[in-house]
Short mmCIF file of C-alpha atoms in Angstrom, two decimals:
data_model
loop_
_atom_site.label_atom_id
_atom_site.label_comp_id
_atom_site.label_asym_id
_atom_site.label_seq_id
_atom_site.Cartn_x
_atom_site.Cartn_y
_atom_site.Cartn_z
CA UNK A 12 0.00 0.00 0.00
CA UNK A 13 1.21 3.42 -0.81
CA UNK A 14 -0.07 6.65 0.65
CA UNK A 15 0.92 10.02 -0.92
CA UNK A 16 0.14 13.74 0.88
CA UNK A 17 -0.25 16.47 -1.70
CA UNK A 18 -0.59 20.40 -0.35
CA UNK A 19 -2.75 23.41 -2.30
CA UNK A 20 -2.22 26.97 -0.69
CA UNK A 21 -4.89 29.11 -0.81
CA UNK A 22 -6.16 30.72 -3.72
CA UNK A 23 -4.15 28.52 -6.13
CA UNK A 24 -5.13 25.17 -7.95
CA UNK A 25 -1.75 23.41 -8.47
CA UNK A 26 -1.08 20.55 -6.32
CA UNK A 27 2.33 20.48 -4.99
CA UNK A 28 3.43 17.13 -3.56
CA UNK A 29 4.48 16.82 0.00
CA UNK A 30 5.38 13.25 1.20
CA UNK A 31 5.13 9.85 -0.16
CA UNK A 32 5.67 6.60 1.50
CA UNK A 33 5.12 2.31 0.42
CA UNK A 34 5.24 1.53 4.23
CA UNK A 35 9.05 0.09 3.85
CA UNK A 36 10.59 3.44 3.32
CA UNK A 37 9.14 7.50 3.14
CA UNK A 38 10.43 10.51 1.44
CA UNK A 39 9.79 14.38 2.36
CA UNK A 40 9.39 16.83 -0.91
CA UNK A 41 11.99 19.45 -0.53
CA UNK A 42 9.16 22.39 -1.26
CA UNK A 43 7.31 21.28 1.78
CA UNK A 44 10.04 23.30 4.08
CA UNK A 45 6.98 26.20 3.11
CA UNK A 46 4.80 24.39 5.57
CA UNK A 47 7.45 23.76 8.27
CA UNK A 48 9.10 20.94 9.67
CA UNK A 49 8.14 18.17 7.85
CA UNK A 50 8.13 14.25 8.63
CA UNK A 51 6.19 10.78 8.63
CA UNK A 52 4.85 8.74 11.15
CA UNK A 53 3.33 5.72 9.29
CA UNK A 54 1.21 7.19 7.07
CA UNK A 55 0.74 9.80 9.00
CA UNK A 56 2.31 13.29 7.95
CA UNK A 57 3.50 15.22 11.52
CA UNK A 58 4.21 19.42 10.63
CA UNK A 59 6.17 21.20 13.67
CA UNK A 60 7.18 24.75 13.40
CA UNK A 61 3.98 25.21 11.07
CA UNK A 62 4.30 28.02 9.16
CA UNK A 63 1.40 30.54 8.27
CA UNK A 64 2.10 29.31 4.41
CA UNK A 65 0.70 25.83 5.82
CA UNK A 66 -3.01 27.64 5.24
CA UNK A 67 -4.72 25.69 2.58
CA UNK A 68 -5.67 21.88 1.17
CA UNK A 69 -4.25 18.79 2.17
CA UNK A 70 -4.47 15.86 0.39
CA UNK A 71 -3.79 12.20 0.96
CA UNK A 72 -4.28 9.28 -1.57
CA UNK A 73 -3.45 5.86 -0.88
CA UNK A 74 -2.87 2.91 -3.26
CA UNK A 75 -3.65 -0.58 -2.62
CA UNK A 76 -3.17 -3.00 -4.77
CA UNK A 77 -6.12 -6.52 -3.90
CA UNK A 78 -7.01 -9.06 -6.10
CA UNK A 79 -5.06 -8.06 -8.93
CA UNK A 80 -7.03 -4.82 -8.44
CA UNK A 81 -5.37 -0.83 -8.13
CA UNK A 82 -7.58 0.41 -4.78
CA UNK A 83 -7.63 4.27 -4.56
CA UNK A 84 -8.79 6.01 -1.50
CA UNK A 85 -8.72 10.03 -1.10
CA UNK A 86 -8.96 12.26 1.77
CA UNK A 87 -9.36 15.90 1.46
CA UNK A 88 -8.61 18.00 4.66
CA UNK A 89 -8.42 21.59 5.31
CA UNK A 90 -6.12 23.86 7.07
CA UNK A 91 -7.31 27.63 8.38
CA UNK A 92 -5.30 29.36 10.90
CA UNK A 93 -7.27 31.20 13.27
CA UNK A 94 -6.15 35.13 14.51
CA UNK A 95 -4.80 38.19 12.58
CA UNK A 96 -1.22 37.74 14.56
CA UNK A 97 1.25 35.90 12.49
CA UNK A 98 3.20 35.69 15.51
CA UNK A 99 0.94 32.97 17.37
CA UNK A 100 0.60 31.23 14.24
CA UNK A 101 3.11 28.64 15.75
CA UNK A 102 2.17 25.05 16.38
CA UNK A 103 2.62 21.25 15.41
CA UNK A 104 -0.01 19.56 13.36
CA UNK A 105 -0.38 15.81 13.00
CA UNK A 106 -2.67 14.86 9.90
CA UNK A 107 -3.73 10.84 10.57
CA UNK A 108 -5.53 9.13 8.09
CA UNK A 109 -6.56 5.57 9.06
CA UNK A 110 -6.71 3.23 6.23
CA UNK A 111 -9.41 0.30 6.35
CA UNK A 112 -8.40 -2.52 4.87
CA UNK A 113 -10.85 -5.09 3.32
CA UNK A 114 -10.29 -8.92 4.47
CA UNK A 115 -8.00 -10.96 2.31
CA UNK A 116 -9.84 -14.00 1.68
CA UNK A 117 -9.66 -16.71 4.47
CA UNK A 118 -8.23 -19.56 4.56
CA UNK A 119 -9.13 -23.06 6.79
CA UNK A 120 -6.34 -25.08 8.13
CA UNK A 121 -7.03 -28.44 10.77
CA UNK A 122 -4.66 -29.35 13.05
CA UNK A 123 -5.59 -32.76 11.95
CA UNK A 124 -7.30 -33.41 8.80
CA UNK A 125 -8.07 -37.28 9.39
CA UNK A 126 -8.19 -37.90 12.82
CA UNK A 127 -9.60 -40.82 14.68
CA UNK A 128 -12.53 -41.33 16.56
CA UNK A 129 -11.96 -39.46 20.26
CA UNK A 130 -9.19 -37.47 19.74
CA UNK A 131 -8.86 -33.71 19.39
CA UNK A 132 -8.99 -31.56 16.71
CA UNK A 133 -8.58 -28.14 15.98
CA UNK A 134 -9.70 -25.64 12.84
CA UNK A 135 -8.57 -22.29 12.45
CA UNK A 136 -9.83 -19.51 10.10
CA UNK A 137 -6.60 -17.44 9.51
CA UNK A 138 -7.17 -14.60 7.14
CA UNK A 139 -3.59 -12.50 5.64
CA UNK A 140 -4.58 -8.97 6.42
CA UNK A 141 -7.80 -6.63 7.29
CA UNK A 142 -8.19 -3.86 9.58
CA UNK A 143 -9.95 -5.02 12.83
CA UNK A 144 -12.59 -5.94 14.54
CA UNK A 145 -12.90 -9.19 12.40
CA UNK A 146 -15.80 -10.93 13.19
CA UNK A 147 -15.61 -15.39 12.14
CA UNK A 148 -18.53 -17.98 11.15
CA UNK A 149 -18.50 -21.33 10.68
CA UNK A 150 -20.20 -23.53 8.43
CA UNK A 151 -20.31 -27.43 8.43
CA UNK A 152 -21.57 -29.85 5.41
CA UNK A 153 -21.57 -33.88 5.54
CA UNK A 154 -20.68 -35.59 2.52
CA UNK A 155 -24.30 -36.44 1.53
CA UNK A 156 -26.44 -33.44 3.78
CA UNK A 157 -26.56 -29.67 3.14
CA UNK A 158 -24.43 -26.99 4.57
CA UNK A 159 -25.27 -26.00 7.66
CA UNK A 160 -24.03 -22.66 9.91
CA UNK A 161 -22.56 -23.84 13.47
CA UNK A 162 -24.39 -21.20 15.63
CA UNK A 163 -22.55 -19.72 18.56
CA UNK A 164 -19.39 -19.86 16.89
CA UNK A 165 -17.29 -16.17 16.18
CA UNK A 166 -14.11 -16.65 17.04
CA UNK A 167 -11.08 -18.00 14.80
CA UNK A 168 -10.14 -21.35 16.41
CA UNK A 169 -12.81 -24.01 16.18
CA UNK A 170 -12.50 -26.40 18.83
CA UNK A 171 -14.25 -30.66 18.26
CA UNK A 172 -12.90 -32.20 21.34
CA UNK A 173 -13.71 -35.28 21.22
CA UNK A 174 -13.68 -35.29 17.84
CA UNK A 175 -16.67 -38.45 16.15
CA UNK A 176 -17.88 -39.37 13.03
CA UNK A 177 -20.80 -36.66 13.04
CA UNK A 178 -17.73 -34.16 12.54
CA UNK A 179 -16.71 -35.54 9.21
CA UNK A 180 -17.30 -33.29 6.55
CA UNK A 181 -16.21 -29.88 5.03
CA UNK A 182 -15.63 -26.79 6.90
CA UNK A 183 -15.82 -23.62 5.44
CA UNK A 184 -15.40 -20.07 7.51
CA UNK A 185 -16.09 -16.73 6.91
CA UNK A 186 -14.02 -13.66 8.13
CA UNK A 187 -15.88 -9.98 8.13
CA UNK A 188 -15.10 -6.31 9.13
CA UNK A 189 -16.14 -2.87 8.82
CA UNK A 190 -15.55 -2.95 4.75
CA UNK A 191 -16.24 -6.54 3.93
CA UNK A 192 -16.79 -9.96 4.26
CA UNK A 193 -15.34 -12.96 2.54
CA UNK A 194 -15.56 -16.96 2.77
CA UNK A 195 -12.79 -19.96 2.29
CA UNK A 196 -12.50 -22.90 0.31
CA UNK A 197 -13.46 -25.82 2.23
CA UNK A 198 -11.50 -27.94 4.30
CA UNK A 199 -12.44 -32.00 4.40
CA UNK A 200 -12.37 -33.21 8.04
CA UNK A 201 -12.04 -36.98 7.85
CA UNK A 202 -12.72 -38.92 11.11
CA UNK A 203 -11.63 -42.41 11.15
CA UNK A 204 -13.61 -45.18 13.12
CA UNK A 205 -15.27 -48.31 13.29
CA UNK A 206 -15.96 -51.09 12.51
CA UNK A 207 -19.06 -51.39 14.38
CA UNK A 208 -20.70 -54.68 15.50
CA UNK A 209 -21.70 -55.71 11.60
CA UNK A 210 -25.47 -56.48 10.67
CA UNK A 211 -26.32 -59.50 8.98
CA UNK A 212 -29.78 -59.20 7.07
CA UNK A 213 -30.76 -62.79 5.56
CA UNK A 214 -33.26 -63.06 2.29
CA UNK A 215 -35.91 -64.03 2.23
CA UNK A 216 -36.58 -63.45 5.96
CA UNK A 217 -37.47 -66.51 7.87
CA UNK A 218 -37.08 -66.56 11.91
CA UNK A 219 -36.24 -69.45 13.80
CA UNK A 220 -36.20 -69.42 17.69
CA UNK A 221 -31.74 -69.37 17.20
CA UNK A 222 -31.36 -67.52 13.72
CA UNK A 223 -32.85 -67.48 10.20
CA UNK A 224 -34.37 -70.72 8.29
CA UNK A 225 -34.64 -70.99 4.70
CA UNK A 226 -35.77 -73.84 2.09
CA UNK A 227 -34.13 -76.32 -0.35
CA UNK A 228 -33.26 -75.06 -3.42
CA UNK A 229 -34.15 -71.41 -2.74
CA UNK A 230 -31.56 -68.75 -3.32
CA UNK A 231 -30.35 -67.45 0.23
CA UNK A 232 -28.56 -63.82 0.01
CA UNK A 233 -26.46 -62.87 3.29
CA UNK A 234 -25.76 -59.27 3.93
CA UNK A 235 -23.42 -57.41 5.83
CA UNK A 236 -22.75 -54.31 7.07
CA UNK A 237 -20.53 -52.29 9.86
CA UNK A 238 -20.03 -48.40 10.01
CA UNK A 239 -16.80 -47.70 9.07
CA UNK A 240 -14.61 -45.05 7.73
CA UNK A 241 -12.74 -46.28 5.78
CA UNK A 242 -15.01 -48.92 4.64
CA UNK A 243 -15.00 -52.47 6.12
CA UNK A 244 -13.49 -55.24 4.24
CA UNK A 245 -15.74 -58.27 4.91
CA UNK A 246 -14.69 -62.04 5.36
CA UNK A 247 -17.62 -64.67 5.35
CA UNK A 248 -17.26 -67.60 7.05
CA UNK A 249 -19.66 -70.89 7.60
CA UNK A 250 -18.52 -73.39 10.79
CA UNK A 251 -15.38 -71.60 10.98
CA UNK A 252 -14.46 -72.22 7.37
CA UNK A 253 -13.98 -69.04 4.79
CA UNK A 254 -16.80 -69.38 2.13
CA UNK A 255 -16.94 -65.39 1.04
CA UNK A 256 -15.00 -62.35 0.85
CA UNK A 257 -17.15 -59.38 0.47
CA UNK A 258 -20.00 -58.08 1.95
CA UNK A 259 -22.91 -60.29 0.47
CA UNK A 260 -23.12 -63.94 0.14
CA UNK A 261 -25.36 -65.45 -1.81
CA UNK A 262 -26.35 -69.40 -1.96
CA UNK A 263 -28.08 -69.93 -5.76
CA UNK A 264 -29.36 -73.36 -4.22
CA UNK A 265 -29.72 -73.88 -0.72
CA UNK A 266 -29.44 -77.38 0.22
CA UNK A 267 -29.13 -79.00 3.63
CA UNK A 268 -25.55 -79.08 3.44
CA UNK A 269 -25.80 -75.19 3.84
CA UNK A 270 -27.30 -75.36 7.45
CA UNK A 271 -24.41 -73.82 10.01
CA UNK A 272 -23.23 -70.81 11.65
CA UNK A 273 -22.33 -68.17 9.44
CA UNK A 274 -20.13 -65.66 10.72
CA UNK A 275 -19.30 -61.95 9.48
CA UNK A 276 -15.50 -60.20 10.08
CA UNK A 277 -15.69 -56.51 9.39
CA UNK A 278 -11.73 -55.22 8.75
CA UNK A 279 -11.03 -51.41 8.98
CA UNK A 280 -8.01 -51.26 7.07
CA UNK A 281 -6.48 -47.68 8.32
CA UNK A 282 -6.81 -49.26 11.99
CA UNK A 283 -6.47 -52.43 12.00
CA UNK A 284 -9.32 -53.17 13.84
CA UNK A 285 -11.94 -56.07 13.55
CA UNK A 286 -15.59 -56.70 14.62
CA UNK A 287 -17.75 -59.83 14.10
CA UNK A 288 -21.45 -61.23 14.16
CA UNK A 289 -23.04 -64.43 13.88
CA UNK A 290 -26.03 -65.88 12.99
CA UNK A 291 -27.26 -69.88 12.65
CA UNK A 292 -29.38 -70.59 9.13
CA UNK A 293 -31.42 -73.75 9.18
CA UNK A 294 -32.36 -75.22 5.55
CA UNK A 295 -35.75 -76.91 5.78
CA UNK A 296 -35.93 -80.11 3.62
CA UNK A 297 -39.20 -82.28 3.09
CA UNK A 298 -38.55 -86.25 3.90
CA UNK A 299 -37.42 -88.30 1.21
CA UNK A 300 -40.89 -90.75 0.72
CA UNK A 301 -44.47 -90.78 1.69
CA UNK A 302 -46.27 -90.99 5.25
CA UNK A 303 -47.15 -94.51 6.36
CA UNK A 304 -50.13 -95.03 7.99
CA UNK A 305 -51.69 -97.94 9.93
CA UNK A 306 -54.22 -98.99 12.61
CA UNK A 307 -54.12 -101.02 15.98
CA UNK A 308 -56.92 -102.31 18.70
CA UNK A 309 -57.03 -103.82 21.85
CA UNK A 310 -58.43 -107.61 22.22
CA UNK A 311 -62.19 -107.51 22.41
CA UNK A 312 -61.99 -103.69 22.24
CA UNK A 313 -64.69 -101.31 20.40
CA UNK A 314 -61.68 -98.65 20.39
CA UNK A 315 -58.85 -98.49 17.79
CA UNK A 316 -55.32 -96.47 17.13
CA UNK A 317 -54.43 -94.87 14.05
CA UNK A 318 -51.23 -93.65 13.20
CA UNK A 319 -49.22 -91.99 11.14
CA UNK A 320 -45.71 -91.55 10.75
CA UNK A 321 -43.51 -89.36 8.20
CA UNK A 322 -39.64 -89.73 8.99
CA UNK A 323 -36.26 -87.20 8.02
CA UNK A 324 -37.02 -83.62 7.03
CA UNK A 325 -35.82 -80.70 8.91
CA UNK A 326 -37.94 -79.83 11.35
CA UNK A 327 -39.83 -83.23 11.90
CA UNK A 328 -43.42 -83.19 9.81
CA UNK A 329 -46.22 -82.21 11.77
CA UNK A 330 -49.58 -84.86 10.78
CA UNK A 331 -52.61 -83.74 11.68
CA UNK A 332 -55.87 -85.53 10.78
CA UNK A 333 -59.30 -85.10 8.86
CA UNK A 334 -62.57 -86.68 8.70
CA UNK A 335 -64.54 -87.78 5.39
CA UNK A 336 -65.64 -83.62 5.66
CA UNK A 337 -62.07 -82.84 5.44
CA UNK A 338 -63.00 -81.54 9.42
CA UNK A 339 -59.90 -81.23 11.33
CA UNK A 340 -60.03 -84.37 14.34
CA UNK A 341 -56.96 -82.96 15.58
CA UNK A 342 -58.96 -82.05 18.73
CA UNK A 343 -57.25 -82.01 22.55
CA UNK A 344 -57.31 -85.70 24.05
CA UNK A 345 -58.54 -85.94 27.57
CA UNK A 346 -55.85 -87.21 30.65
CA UNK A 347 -55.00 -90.57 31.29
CA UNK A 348 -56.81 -92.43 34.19
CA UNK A 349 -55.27 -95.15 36.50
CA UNK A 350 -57.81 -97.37 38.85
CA UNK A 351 -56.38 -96.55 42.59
CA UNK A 352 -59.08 -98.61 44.19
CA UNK A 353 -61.73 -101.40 43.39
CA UNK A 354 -63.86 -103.06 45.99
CA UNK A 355 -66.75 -104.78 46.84
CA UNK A 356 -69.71 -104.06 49.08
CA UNK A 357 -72.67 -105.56 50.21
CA UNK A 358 -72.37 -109.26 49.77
CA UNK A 359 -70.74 -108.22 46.14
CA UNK A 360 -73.66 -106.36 45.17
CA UNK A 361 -72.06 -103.00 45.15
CA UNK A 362 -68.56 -101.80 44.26
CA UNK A 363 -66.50 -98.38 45.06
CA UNK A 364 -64.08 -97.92 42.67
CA UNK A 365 -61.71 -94.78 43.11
CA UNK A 366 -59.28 -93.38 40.09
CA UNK A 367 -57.00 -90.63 39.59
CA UNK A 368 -55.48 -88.63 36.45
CA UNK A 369 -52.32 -88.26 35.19
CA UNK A 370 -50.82 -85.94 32.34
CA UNK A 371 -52.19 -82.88 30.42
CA UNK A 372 -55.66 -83.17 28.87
CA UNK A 373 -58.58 -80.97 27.98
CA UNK A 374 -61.69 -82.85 30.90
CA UNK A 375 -65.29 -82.75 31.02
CA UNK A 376 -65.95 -85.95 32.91
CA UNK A 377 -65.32 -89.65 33.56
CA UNK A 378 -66.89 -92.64 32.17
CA UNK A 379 -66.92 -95.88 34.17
CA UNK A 380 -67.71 -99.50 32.08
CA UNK A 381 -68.51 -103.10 33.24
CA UNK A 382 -68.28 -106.39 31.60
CA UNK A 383 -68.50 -110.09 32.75
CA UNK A 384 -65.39 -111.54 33.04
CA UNK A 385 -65.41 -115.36 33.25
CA UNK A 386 -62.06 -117.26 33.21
CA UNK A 387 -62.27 -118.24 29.55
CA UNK A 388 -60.49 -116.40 26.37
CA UNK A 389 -64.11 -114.93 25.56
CA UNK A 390 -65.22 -111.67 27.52
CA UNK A 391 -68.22 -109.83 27.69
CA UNK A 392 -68.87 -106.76 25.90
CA UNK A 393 -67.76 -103.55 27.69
CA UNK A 394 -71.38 -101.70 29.00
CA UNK A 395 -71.48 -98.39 30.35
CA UNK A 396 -71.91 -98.22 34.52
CA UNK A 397 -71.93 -94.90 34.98
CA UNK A 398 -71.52 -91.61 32.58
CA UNK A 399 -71.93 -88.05 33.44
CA UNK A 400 -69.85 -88.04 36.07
CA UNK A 401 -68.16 -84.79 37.21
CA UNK A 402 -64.33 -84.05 36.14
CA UNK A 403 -64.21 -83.25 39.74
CA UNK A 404 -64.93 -86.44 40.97
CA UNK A 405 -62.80 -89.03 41.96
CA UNK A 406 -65.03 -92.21 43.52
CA UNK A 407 -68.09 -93.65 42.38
CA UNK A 408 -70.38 -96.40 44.10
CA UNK A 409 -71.93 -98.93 41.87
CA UNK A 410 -74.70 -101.42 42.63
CA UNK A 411 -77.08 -104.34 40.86
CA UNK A 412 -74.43 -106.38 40.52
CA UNK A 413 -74.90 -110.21 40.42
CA UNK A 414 -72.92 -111.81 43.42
CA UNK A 415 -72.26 -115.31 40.96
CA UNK A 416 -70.35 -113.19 38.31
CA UNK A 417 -67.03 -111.99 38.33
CA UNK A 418 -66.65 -108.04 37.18
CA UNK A 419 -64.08 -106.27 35.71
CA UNK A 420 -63.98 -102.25 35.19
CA UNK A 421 -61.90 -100.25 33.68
CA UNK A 422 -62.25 -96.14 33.51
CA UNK A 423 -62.36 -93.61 30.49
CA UNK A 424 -61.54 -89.56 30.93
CA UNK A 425 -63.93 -87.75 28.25
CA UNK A 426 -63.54 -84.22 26.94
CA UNK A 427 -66.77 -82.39 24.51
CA UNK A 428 -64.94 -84.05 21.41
CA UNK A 429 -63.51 -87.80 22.16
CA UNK A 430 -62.45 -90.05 25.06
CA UNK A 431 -59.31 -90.68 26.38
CA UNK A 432 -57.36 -94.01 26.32
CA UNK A 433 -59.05 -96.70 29.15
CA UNK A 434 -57.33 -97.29 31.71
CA UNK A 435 -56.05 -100.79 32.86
CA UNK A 436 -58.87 -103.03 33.72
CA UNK A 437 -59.50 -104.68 37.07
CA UNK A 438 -61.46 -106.68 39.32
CA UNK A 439 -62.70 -105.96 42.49
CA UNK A 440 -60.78 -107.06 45.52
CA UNK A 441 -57.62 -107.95 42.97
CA UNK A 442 -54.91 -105.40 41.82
CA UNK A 443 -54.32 -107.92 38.30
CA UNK A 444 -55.70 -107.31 35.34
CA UNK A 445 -58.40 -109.12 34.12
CA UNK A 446 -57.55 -108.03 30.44
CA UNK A 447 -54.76 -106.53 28.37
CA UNK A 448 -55.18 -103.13 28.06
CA UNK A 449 -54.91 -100.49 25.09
CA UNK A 450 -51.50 -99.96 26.16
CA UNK A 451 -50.43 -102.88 25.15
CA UNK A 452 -52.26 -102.87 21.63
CA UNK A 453 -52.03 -105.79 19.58
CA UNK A 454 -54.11 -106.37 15.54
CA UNK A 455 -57.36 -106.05 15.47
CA UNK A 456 -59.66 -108.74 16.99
CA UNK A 457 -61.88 -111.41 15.51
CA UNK A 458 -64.96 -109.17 16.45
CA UNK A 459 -66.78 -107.95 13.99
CA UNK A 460 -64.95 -105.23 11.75
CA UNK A 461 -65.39 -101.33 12.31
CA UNK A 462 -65.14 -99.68 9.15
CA UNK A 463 -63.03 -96.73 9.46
CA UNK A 464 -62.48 -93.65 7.04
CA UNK A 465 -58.91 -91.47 7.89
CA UNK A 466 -57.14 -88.85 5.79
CA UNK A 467 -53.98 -88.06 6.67
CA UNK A 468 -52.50 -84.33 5.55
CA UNK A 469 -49.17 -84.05 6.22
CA UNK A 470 -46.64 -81.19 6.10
CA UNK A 471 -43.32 -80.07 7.07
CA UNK A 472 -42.99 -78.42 10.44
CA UNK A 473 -41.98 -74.69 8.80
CA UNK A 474 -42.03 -72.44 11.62
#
């Protein structure tokens, strides 16, 4: 910047030049002895001794040179000596002119510009020149979000301590004063961190109670992902064994060969730091033939078992059955009854039989039959003794029995839809059975045939 002082006397146009100076080094016009001792001070131009020729127009134009831009500034100031006595026109003037200069543009610097996760970091707005007060702004923009201005923020220094991965981003500041304001280039901030604990997504979605489940011969895609900066390298691995790098796996065919534990690594190069998640996928697979079905009764019985059975697959097959309506008999089975007491009362025309459950079951009652039972391989046919009873109940006395035949009992539990399995039959006053019971089924008897209609739906167990 150069600043030049220029004087006009009174009454005259020509300019006559008085001092000059480019801030390094000044220089005093000889002609401005007329005005009295002469100097600089800065750009300021100091006359001692003034003389009474110092009456008239001073002038003082600066130079700046911005931007690849001349700047020229000009102050006009004038000098009138007061009283008619040259003799008290002595003195020393000091003419100041204060030059504002406009901001040079600023200019961000970070004490760190990829720092990692925690630490502490440090911008600074530093602008080359501009007269003060300088007032500072901040701005902050993410890689993928807009800019935004960090409120609360004037001075030059910028502070992130700790410094996280919300930080990363450019920073841009702005620098102002009394003639202008400019803004910087941006500075990148990149934070370093992670991984984090990786997600693993599985397609299509299928829950298990321990992981993910998936069929045979569907496509299975694995994905993975951990927060990291830089990104995560990713390392698959099933029961320990590498089967992927990269952060999606995908099975074209599952087969049952695929079930295991599949484990994610997440790698962040720059630290050398690893995370890792797990998750167990299942692969259902139907069994490899048909169900097989078949039927079983007890000796002399009017009841008979029908099952079903449909082996391998993953999970087991769940049967379930239907009647000639295609009506669901899959109903809940009543609790299984044991005989706890059997005797006989008044001269064996009376009996008090006493029973108790065992095992889950949906009850509504008990039903107690009779039957001759002479010491032959041919039995009577079961008859009903009592029905309705109360699931509450426990004992039950029976009469009009025939003293000259032998009895045997035996005890059902009933529910609103079908009756459970008998219990063991007895006699009174004798804890052996008279006959074999149903849990000890054997084929069908040579009584006469029960026609029976089943249809058996079976499926695998998918969850």
């Amino acid at each position: 910047m150069a600043v030049l002082w220029s004087f006009t006397p009174l009454g005259s146009l020509v300019l006559q030049p008085v001092a000059v100076t480019n801030g390094a080094s000044s220089r005093v016009e000889s002609g401005a002895k007329a005005l009295g001792v002469v100097s600089l001070r800065n750009s300021s131009l100091v006359i001692e001794e003034l003389q009474e020729g110092a009456r008239g127009h001073f002038l003082c134009q600066t130079l700046l040179v911005s931007g690849g831009q001349v700047h020229t500034t000009y102050l006009y100031l004038t000098l009138a000596v007061l009283g008619e006595a040259p003799s008290l026109v002595v003195a020393s003037l000091q003419l100041t002119y204060r030059l504002l200069l406009p901001v040079s543009k600023p200019r961000v610097h970070l004490s760190d510009s990829s720092p990692t996760e925690g630490v502490s970091v440090v911008a600074t707005c530093a602008v080359r020149e501009g007269t003060e007060p300088l007032t500072f702004s901040w701005h902050h923009q993410t890689p993928r979000g807009p800019e935004e201005v960090l409120v609360g923020l004037s001075e030059p220094k910028l502070q992130l301590d700790p410094v996280n991965r919300t930080h990363l981003g450019w920073y841009r500041c702005s620098a102002s004063n009394a003639v202008n304001q400019l803004s910087s280039d941006g500075a990148f901030l990149d934070v370093i961190y992670g991984p984090d604990k990786p997600v693993i997504t599985v397609e299509p979605l299928g829950f298990t109670e321990d992981g993910f489940w998936a069929s045979e011969k569907e496509e299975v895609t694995l994905s993975c992902l951990a927060a990291s900066n830089p990104p995560s390298h990713y390392v698959w691995f099933r029961d320990d064994s590498q089967v992927h790098i990269g952060p999606t796996y995908i099975i074209a065919s599952a087969s049952r060969t695929h079930t295991g534990l599949y484990t994610c690594l997440a790698h962040n190069s720059h630290l050398d730091t690893h995370t890792q998640t797990a998750v167990q996928l299942t692969i259902y697979w139907e069994p490899p033939r048909s169900p097989t079905c078949w039927t079983t009764a007890t000796v002399g019985d009017q009841f008979i078992m029908l099952s079903c059975e449909w082996p391998g697959g993953e999970p087991p097959a769940m049967l379930s059955w239907l009647d000639r309506h295609q009506q669901s008999l899959g109903y809940p089975a009543p609790p299984n009854v044991t005989i706890s007491r059997l005797t006989y009362r008044r001269q064996r025309r009376e009996v008090q039989v006493q029973w108790a459950t065992y095992g889950p079951g949906n009850l509504t009652g008990f039903l107690v039959q009779q039957r001759a039972s002479v010491p032959s391989s041919e039995a009577g046919a079961w008859e009903v003794a009592a029905s309705d009873i109360e699931p509450e109940t426990r004992d039950r006395r029976l009469g009009g029995l025939d003293p000259g035949v032998l009895y045997a009992f035996r005890i059902l539990a009933m529910n609103h839809h079908t009756a459970g399995h008998p219990s063991e039959v007895k006699t009174p006053g004798t804890e052996t059975a008279a006959a074999t019971s149903s849990s000890n089924p054997v084929q069908e008897s040579t009584d006469a045939p029960v026609n029976v209609t089943i249809t058996v739906t079976a499926t695998p167990g998918v969850q």
